[in-house]
Every structure is written in structure tokens, then in C-alpha cells.
Coordinates of C-alpha atoms in Angstrom, one line a residue:
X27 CA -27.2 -23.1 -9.4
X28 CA -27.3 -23.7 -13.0
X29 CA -25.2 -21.5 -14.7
X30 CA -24.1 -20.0 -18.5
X31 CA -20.3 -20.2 -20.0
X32 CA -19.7 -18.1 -22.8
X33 CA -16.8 -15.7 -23.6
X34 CA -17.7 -12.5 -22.1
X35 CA -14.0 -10.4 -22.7
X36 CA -15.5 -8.0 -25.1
X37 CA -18.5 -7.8 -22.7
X38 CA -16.4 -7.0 -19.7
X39 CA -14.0 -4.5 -22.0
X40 CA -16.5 -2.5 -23.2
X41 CA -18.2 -2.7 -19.9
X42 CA -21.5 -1.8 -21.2
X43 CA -24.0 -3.2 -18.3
X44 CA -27.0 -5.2 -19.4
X45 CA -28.6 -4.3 -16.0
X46 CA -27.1 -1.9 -14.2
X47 CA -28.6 -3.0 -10.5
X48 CA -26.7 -6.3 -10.9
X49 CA -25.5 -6.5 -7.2
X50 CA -29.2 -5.1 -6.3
X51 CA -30.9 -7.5 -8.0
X52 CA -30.4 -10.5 -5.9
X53 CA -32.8 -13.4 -8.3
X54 CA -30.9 -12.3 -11.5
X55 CA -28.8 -15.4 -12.6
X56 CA -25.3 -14.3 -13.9
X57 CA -23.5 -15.2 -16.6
X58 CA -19.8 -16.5 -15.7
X59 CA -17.0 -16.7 -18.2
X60 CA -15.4 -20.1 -17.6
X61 CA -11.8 -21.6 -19.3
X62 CA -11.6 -25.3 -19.9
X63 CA -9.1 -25.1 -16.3
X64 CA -12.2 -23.7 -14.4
X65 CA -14.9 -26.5 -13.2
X66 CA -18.1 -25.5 -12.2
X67 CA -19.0 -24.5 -8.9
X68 CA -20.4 -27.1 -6.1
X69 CA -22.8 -26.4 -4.2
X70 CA -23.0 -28.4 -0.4
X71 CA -25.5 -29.2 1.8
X72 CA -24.6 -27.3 4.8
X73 CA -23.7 -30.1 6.8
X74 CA -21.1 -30.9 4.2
X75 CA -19.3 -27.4 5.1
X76 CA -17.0 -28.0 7.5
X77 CA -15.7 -31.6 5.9
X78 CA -15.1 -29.1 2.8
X79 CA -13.5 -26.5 4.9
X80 CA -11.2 -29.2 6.2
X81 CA -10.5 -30.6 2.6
X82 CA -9.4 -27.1 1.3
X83 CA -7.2 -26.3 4.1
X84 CA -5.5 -29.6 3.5
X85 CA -5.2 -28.9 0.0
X86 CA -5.2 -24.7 -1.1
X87 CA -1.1 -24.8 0.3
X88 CA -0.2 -25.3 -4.0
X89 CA 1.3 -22.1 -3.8
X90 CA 0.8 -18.6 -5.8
X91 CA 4.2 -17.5 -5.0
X92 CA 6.1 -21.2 -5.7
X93 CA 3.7 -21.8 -8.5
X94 CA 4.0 -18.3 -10.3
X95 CA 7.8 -18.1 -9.5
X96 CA 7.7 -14.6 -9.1
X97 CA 8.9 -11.9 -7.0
X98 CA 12.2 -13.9 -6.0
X99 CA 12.9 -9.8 -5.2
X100 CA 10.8 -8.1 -3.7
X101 CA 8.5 -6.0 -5.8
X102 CA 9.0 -2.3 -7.2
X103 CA 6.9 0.3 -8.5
X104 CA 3.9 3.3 -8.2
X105 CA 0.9 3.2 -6.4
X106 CA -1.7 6.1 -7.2
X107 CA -3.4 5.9 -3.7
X108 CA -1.7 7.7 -1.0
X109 CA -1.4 10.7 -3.5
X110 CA -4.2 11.1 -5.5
X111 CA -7.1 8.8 -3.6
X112 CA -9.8 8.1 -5.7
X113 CA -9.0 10.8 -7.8
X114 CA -7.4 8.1 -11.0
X115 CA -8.2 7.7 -14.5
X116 CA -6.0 6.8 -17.2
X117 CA -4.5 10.4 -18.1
X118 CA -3.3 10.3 -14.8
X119 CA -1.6 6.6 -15.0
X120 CA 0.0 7.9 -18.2
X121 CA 1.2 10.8 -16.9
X122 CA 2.3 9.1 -14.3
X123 CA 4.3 6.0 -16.2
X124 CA 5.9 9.1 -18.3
X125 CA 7.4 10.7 -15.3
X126 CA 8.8 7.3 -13.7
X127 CA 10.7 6.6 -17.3
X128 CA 12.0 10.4 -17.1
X129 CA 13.0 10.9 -14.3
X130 CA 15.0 7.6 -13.9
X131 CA 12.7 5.3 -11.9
X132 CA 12.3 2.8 -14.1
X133 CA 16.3 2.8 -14.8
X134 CA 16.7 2.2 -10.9
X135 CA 14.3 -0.8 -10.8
X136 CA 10.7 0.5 -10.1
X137 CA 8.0 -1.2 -13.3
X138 CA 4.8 -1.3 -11.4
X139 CA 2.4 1.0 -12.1
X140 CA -0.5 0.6 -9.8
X141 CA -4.1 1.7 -9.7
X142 CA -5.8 1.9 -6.7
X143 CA -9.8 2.1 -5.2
X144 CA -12.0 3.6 -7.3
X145 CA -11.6 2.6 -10.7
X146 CA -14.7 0.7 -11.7
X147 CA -18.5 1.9 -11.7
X148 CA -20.6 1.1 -8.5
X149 CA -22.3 -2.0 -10.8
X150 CA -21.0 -5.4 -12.2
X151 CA -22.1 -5.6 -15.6
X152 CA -24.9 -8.1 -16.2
X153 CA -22.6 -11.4 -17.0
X154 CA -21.1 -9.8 -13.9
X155 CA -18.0 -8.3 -14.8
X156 CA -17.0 -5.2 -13.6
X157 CA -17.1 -2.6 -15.4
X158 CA -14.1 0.3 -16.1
X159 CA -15.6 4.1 -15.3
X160 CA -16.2 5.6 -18.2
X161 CA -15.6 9.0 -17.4
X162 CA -11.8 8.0 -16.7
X163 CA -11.2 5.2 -18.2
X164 CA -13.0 5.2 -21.2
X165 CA -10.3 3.5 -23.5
X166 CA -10.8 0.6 -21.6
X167 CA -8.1 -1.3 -18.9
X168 CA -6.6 -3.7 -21.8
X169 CA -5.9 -0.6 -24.1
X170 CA -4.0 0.7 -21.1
X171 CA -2.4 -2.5 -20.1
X172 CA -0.5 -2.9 -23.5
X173 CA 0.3 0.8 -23.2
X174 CA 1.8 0.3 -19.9
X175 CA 3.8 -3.4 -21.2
X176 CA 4.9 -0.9 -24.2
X177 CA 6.7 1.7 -21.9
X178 CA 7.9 -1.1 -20.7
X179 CA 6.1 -1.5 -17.1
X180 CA 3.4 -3.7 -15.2
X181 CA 0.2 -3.2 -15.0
X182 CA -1.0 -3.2 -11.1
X183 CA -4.5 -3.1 -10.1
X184 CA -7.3 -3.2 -7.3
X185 CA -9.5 -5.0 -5.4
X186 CA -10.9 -5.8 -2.1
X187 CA -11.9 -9.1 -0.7
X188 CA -15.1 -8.0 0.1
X189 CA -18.6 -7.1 -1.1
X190 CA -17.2 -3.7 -2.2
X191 CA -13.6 -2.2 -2.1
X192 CA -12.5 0.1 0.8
X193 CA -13.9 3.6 -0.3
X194 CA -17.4 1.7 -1.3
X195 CA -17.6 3.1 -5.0
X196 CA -17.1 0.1 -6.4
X197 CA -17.6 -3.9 -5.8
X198 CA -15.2 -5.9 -4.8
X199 CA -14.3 -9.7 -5.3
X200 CA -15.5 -11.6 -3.1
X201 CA -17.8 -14.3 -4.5
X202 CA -16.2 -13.2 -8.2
X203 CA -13.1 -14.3 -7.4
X204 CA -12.9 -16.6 -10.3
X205 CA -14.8 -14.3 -12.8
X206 CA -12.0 -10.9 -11.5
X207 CA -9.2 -13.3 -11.7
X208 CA -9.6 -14.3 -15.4
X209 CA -10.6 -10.2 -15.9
X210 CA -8.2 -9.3 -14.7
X211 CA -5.8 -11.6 -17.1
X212 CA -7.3 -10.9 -20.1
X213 CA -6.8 -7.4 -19.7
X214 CA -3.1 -8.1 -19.2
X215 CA -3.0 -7.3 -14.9
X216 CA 0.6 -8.3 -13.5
X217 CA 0.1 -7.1 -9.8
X218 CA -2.8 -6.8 -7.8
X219 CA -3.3 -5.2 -4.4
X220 CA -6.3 -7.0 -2.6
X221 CA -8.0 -5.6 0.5
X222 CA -10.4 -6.4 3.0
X223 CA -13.0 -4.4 3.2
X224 CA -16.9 -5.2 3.4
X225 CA -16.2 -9.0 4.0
X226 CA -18.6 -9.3 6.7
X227 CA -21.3 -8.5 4.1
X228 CA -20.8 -11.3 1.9
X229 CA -23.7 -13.4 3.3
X230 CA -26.2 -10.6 2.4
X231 CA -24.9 -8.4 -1.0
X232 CA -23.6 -11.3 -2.8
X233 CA -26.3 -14.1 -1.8
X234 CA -26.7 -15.5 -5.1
X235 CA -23.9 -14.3 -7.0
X236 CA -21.9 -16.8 -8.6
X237 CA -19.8 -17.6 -6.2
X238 CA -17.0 -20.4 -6.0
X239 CA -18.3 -21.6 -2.5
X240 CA -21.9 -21.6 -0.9
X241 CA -20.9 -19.9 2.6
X242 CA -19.2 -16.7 3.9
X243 CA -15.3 -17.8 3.8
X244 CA -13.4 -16.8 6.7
X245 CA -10.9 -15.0 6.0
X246 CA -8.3 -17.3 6.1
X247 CA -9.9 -18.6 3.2
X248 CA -10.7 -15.5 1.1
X249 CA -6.8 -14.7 0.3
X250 CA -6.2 -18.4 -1.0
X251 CA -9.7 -18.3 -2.7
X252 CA -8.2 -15.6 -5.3
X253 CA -4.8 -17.0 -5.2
X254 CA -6.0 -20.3 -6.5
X255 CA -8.3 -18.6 -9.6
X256 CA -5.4 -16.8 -10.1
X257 CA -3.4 -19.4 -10.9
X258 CA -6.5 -20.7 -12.5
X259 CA -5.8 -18.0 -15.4
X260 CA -2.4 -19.3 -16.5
X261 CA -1.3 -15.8 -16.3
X262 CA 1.7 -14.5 -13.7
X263 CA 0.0 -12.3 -11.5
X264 CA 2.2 -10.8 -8.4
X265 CA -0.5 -10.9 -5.8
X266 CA -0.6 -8.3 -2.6
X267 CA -2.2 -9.7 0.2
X268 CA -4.0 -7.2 2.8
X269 CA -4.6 -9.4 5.5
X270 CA -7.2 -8.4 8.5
X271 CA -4.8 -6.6 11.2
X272 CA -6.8 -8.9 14.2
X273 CA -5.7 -12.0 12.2
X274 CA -2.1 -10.7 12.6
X275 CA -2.2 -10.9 16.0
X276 CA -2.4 -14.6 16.2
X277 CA 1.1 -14.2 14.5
X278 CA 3.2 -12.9 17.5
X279 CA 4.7 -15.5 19.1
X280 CA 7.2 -17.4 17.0
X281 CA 6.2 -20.8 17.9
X282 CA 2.1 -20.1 15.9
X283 CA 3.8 -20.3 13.3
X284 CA 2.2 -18.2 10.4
X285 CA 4.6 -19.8 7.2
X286 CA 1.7 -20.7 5.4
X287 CA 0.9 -16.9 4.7
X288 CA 3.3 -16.7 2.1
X289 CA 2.1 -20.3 0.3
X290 CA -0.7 -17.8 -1.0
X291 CA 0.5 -14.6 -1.3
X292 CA 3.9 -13.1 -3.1
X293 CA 3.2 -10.2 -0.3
X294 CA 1.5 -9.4 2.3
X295 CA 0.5 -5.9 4.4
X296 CA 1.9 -5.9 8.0
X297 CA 0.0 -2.9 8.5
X298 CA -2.8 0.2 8.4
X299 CA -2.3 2.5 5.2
X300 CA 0.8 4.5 5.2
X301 CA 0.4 8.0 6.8
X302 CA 3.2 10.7 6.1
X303 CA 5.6 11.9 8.5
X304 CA 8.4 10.0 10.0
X305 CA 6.8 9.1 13.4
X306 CA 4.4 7.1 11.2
X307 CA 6.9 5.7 8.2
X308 CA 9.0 4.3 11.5
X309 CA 6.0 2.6 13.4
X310 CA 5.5 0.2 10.4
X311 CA 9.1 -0.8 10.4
X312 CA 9.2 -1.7 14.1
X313 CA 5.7 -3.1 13.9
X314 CA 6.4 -5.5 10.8
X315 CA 9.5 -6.9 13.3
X316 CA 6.4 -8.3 16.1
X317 CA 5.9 -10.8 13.4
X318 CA 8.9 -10.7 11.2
X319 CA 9.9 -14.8 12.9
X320 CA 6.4 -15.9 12.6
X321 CA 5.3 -15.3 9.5
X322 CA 8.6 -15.3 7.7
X323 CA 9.7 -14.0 4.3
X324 CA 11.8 -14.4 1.7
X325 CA 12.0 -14.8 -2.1
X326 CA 8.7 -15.2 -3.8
X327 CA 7.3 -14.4 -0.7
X328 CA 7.7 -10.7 1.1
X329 CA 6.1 -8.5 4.5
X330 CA 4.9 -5.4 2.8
X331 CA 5.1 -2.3 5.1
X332 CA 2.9 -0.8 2.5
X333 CA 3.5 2.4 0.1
X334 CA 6.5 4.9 1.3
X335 CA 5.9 7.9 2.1
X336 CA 8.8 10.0 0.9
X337 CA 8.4 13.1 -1.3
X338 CA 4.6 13.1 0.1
X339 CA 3.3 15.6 2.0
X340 CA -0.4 14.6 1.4
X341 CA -2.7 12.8 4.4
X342 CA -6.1 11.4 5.0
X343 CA -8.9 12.8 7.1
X344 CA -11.8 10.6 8.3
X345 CA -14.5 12.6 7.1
X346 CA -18.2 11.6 8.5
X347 CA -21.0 10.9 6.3
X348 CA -23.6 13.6 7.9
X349 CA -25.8 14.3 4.7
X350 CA -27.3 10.8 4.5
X351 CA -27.0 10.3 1.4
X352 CA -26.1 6.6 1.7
X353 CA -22.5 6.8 0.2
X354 CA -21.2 4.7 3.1
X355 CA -23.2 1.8 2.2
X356 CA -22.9 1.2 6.2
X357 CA -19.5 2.8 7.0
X358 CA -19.3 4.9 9.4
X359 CA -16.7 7.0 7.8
X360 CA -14.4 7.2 4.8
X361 CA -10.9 8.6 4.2
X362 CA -10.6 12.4 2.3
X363 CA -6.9 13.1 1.1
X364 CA -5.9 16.6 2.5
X365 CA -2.6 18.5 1.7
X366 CA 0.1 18.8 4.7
X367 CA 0.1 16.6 7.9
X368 CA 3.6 15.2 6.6
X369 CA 6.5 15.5 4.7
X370 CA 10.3 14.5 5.6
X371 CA 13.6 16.0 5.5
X372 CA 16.1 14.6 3.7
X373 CA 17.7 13.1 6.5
X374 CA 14.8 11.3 7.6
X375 CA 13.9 10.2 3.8
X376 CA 17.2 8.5 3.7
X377 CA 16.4 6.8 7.2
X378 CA 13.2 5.4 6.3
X379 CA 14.2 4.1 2.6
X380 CA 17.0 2.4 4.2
X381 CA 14.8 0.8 6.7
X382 CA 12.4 -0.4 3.9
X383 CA 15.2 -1.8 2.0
X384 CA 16.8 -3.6 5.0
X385 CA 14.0 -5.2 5.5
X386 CA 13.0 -6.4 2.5
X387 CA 9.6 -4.8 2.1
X388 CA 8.5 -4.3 -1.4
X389 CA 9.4 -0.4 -2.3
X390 CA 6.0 1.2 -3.5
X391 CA 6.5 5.0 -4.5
X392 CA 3.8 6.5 -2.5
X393 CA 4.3 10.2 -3.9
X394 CA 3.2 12.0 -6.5
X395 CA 5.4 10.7 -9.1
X396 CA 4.7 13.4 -11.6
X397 CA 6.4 16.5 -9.2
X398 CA 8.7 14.5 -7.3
X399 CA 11.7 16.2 -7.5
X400 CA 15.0 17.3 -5.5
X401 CA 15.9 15.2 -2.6
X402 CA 13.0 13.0 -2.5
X403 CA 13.9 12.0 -5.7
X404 CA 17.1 11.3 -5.3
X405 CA 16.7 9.5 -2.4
X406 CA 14.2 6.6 -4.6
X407 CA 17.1 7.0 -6.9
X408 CA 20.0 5.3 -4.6
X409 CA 21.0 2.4 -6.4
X410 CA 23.6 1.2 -3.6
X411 CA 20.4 1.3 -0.8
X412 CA 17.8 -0.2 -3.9
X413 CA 20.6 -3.3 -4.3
X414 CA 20.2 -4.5 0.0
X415 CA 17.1 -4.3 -1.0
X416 CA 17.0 -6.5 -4.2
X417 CA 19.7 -8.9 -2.7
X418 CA 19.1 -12.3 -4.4
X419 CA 19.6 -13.8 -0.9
X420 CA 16.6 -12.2 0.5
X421 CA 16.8 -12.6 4.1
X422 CA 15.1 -10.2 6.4
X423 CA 17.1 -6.9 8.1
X424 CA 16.8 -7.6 11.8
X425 CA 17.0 -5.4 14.7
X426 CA 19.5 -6.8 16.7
X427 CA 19.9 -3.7 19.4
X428 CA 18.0 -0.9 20.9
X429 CA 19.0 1.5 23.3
X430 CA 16.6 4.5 23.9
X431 CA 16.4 6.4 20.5
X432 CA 19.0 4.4 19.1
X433 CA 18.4 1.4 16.7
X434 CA 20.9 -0.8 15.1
X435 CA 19.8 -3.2 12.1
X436 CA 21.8 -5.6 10.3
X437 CA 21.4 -8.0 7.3
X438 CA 23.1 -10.7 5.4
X439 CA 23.6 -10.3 1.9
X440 CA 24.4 -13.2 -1.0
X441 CA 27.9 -12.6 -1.3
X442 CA 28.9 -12.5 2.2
X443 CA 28.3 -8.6 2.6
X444 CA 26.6 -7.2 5.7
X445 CA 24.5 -4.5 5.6
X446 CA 23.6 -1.9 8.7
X447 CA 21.6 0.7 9.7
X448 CA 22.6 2.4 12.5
X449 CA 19.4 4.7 13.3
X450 CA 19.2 7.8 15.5
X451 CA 15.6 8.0 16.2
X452 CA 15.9 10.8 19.1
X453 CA 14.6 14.2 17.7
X454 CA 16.7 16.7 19.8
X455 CA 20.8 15.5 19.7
X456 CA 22.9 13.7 18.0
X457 CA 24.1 10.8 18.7
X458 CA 27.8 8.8 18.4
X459 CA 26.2 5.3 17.1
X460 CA 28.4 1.8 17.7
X461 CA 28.5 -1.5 15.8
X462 CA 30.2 -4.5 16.5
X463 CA 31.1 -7.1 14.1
X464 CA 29.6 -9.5 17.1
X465 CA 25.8 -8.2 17.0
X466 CA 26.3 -8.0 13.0
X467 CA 27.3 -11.4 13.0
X468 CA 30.5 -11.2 11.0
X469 CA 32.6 -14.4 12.4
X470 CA 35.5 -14.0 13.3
X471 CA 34.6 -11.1 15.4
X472 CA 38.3 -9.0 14.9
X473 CA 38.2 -9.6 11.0
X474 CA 39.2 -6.6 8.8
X475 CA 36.0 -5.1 7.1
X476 CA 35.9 -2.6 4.2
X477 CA 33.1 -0.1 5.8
X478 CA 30.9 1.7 3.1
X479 CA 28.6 4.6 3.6
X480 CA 25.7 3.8 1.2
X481 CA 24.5 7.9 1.3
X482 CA 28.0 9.4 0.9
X483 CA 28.5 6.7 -1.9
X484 CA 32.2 6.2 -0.5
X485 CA 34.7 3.7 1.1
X486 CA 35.2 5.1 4.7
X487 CA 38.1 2.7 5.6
X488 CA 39.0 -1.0 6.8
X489 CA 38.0 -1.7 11.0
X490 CA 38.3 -4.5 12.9
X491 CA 36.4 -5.7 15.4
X492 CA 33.7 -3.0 15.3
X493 CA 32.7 0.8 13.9
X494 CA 31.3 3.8 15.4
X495 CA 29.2 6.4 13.5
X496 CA 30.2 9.7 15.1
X497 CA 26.9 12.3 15.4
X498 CA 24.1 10.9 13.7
X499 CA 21.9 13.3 13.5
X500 CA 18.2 13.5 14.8
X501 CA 16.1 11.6 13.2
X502 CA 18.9 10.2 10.8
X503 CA 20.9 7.2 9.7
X504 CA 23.7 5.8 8.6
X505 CA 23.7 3.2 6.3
X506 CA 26.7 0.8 6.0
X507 CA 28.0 -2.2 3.7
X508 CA 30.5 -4.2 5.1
X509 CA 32.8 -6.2 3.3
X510 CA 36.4 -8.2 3.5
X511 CA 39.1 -7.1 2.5
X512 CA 42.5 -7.3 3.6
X513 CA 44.1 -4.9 1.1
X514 CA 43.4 -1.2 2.9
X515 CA 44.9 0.4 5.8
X516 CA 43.2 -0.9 9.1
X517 CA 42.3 1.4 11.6
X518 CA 41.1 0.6 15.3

């Protein structure tokens, strides 16, 4: 395929289509903005395909997360998604960045402000760039950007490693991933989320787009495929991995072995999108442990359980496309945001944040940032939960016992600390909750421990040997720190 190279920025900012059936028009040769990094593509015989197949798993492991030495925490911020949908446009991500620096977000740790599906027209542009709506975001996504880096905040953005992103109004990356990658740098991107939708249509939409490789990737090659352009940019981008959910299932047992996950991506989705409601917000913290040995995490590299759910009381509907209008491009459904269906009280807000923190997923604000207010608020706002979370040591939270409703989950921290969360997940009685310095892995087992509750914000005493949480109520927690000291009264 012979190809173009010019500089196509103001091209792709303006996003002014030279033909707008780009992706329909399958003999059109596209334009591809290349960097003196970038070489051009080569095209294979077919016979050649599975020596080059071998050849890039040998040597794609130069890792996006030990190469753009970020995330050594795991990520914080805003996603638009599971409260507005597809309803985002730049008033909105202002609005939205002006309410996180109010009401004390940003103090607390949380800088990513993300957009979700839905951003871009249906079209590429013709030097196939995607193109910004211009109903909503008609100053362009580098304007925004620098407003964003201004306020002090990142810039997260979308896409889907697929022919088009998950709600099908827009195309996604795959085949472009070179051409989005550098995009998305020069308008200044510092996280992007990337799904998997539509990557079974690769063959068909995008069969002579400019892509990097002359076959349909599988996809345990389209995550490493964007990693590598983009690193190819030279600009730090956090990237989001959204993995296919039957791929994770090779991951169970310990002994697969799925470490090279995280030699691509800073994180990674362990599961569906988040639904509100604390029946749902808890079955992605005891799903992500199935695989939490397998595919392991840790600085630069972290299981993402996806956005939380607190202070949202907003859910999705699968809504069927009966007027034939062709909007599904071959789906058979699409999500609809609704209002109610969730919601959580402040008991189980405080449950679930802990949970998230504990075990070290990044925390994505899934609310409504703009009117989240009294406990929900508050409950983002707990710097002593926020700071397991951020613990430069990074290890896991592990459950280490379950009886029934009851949960207990521990973790180390850098300076010797323990954390615990000792979980009542019944929904009719409370509950007297035990935990011993054995399970929680405190050596030697009778040694005096300063006990802190992390929601009361207060010292509770110095134990030895072990604690007990007296009446945790349904659908509750308490969260603990654990440290020595020998100084304070002991009781037994």
C-alpha cells in the first residue's frame, strides 16, 4: 500500500472531513500522519503471518507501563459514562472539572477527567483522523486539553479496539491505532480507556484502511498494538485496558500465568460496566479476586474494577433497536441510561470504597460530579481510606476469610501498617466481626497493635493477638489500620 506522510494536526483539530463516507468508501487511499519514530507499514504475504505473529509476541513485552513509568499508584479521577452516557460535550467536562476543584476532589487526589463513547462524528476525516462532534465539541479536543492541564487535571479519553466504539456512533481504533495514538498526543490526552467492541468486524469495515498489520489481530494482539504507538508518540499516556471477559477466563488458575497483561497495560478491566447498587459494586470486588494471583498487579500496573458507583443512582437499560433504522450497525441492542435501579446508603458507600481501595483498583468517580453532595461526597473525600489505596507499596488487599456473609480482607502497607476490612455482607442482622493478627499476617502473632477505625477517624486502642468489631451492621464495614506501638494501654 503506498501511502502519504504529511502533518495532518490542524486537519484532525479542525476536523473538517474531506469525504465524509471515509470508512464507507473502502478504495479511497488515506493519508497517515507519520513521525520520524513511526516506520511504514509492511505488508506480508499471508504465509508470512504466523512467523510475524511469533516475532511480535516475542518482542511487543517493551512495556507501556515500565516504559512510561506511570501509575506507580493507581489512578484517580472522573469518568462521564455511567452518569451521563453519551450525553458529553465540552460544557459538560467543564462543568464537571469545576465541581471536582470545588468540592475538594482534586485536593483528595482525583485529576482525571475522563470522556467517554460518543465523542467523535460517525466518519474519520479524509486523511483519516477522527473527527470531534461539532455540536459539542466545537472548540476542538486540544483547546479543551490545555484547559483541563490549566485547572490543573488530565485529560482522559475514549476509544474501542474495534471497528467502532461500544455505543456504535463513532469509529474506533482498530487499524488506526498508530494514526489515534499520535491524535490523541497532540491534543495533549493523558489517559485513555480502550474497549472492545466491534473487533470481529475488522476484516470487513477497515479492509483497506491504513492499518499497522495486514490481518484481523487477535485480541491478544490489539491491546499491545496501541500500547506500542503509544509509546510511539513520546508522550505519557496512562493506558486502560478493557480486555474481552472470555479471554479472562484463561486467567483463573494461578499456574496460566497472565503477568504479561500488565507489560502492556497501566490497567486493566476485570469486569462488565459498573451497575449501581451494592449487590452489583460487591460482585466486581469478589470477581476481580478469581484472578487477582494470575494476572497480578502492582505499581505501574493495576486490576480495574471499573468506575464506582457511589453517589449514583442512575442505570442502563438494554433497549432494542425495533425501528430499523440501522443504528446498531449489527448489534442487537444498545445501553439507554435510566434514573433509579441503584443508589447506596452510607453504610454501604463506605463498604464498597473501602473495598476498592483495599484492593488497589484505580478509584474512577462514577457519579455525577456536578450534584454529588452529602454523604456520597464525603465518603470520595476520606483521605485515611484514599492513602491504603495510594500506598507506595502497592500490593493487593486479599481476602483471607469468609464465613457466610462475613468477609475479612487484609493488606500490607509500605511502612509496616496493615490494613483490614472486616465486611458484613448479610442484609438482615448484624454481625460481631473477628480478626486475628494470624490471618492478617502480623508476626509475632500476640504483638501489641494500635487499631484505627479509618470511618470514625480515631485510635480505638492497643490489642494483642487479635480484634473484634462488635455489630457491624448489614451491609457494612469496618475499616481498620493497624500499627505497633508499645506506648498505649493494651487491652485483651
Amino acid at each position: 500500500m503506498e501511502e502519504e506522510h504529511k502533518d495532518t494536526r490542524a486537519e484532525a483539530e479542525a476536523g473538517e472531513p474531506e469525504n465524509n463516507g471515509c470508512l464507507k468508501d473502502r478504495t479511497k487511499t488515506i493519508t497517515r500522519r507519520r513521525s520520524a519514530k513511526t516506520p511504514l507499514p509492511t505488508i506480508l504475504p499471508r504465509s508470512q503471518h504466523p512467523a510475524l505473529l511469533a516475532v511480535l509476541l516475542v518482542h511487543l513485552p517493551l512495556t507501556v507501563a515500565l516504559r512510561n513509568g506511570l501509575d506507580l499508584v493507581p489512578p484517580m479521577g472522573w469518568s462521564n459514562w455511567e452518569s451521563t452516557g453519551c450525553s458529553v460535550s465540552e460544557d459538560l467536562i467543564k462543568e464537571a472539572a469545576a465541581a471536582m476543584i470545588d468540592k475538594g476532589l482534586v485536593d483528595a487526589g482525583y485529576r482525571i477527567v475522563g470522556i467517554d463513547d460518543c465523542w467523535a462524528e460517525k466518519e474519520r476525516n479524509a486523511t483519516g483522523h477522527l473527527v470531534p462532534s461539532k455540536a459539542n465539541f466545537s472548540s476542538g479536543m486540544r483547546s479543551l486539553g490545555d484547559y483541563l492541564h490549566s485547572k490543573g487535571l488530565q485529560f482522559g479519553i475514549y476509544s474501542s479496539a474495534g471497528a467502532y466504539c461500544c455505543q456504535a456512533t463513532m469509529p474506533g481504533s482498530l487499524g488506526y491505532e498508530w494514526i489515534d495514538a499520535q491524535t490523541f498526543a497532540d491534543w495533549g490526552v493523558d489517559f485513555l480507556k480502550y474497549d472492545g467492541c466491534f473487533g470481529e468486524q475488522f476484516a470487513d469495515v477497515l479492509k483497506d484502511s491504513p492499518r499497522r498489520f495486514p490481518f484481523n489481530p487477535p485480541p491478544i494482539l490489539k491491546y499491545p498494538l496501541m500500547a506500542e504507538a503509544l509509546n510511539r508518540t513520546g508522550r505519557n499516556i496512562s493506558y486502560l485496558c478493557n480486555f474481552p471477559w472470555t479471554f479472562w477466563d484463561l486467567y483463573k488458575d494461578d499456574a496460566d500465568g497472565g503477568e504479561w497483561v500488565g507489560e502492556f497495560c497501566n490497567s486493566w478491566r476485570t469486569g462488565g460496566d459498573a451497575q449501581p447498587g451494592f449487590a452489583n459494586a460487591l460482585s466486581y470486588v469478589t470477581g476481580s479476586e478469581e484472578y487477582a494471583s494470575a494476572v497480578p498487579s502492582g505499581p505501574g500496573r493495576w486490576n480495574h474494577l471499573d468506575s464506582l458507583e457511589i453517589g449514583n443512582n442512575r442505570s442502563f437499560d438494554v433497549v432494542e433497536d425495533d425501528d430499523g433504522d440501522g443504528d446498531e450497525i449489527g448489534r442487537e441492542s444498545r445501553w439507554r441510561l435510566r434514573d433509579g435501579g441503584g443508589g447506596m446508603n452510607e453504610g454501604q458507600e463506605q463498604a464498597i470504597f473501602s473495598l476498592f481501595a483495599l484492593v488497589k483498583s484505580p478509584l474512577m468517580i462514577g457519579a455525577d460530579v456536578r450534584t454529588l453532595a452529602g454523604h456520597s461526597l464525603e465518603t470520595y473525600l476520606n483521605k485515611e481510606v484514599i492513602a491504603i489505596n495510594q500506598d507506595p507499596l502497592g500490593k493487593r488487599g486479599r481476602r483471607v476469610r469468609q464465613d457466610g456473609d462475613v468477609q475479612v480482607w487484609v493488606v500490607e502497607l509500605a511502612n509496616g501498617d496493615t490494613a483490614a476490612v472486616l465486611l458484613n455482607g448479610g442484609s438482615e442482622q448484624t454481625v460481631d466481626i473477628q480478626l486475628s493478627w494470624t490471618e492478617a499476617g502480623i508476626e509475632p502473632p500476640k504483638t501489641p497493635m494500635v487499631v484505627r477505625d479509618l470511618w470514625q477517624h480515631k485510635d480505638i486502642g492497643t490489642f494483642e493477638g487479635s480484634f473484634t468489631a462488635k455489630d457491624v451492621d448489614p451491609e457494612s464495614a469496618v475499616v481498620l489500620r493497624l500499627r505497633r506501638d508499645k506506648l498505649m494501654p493494651t487491652f485483651v
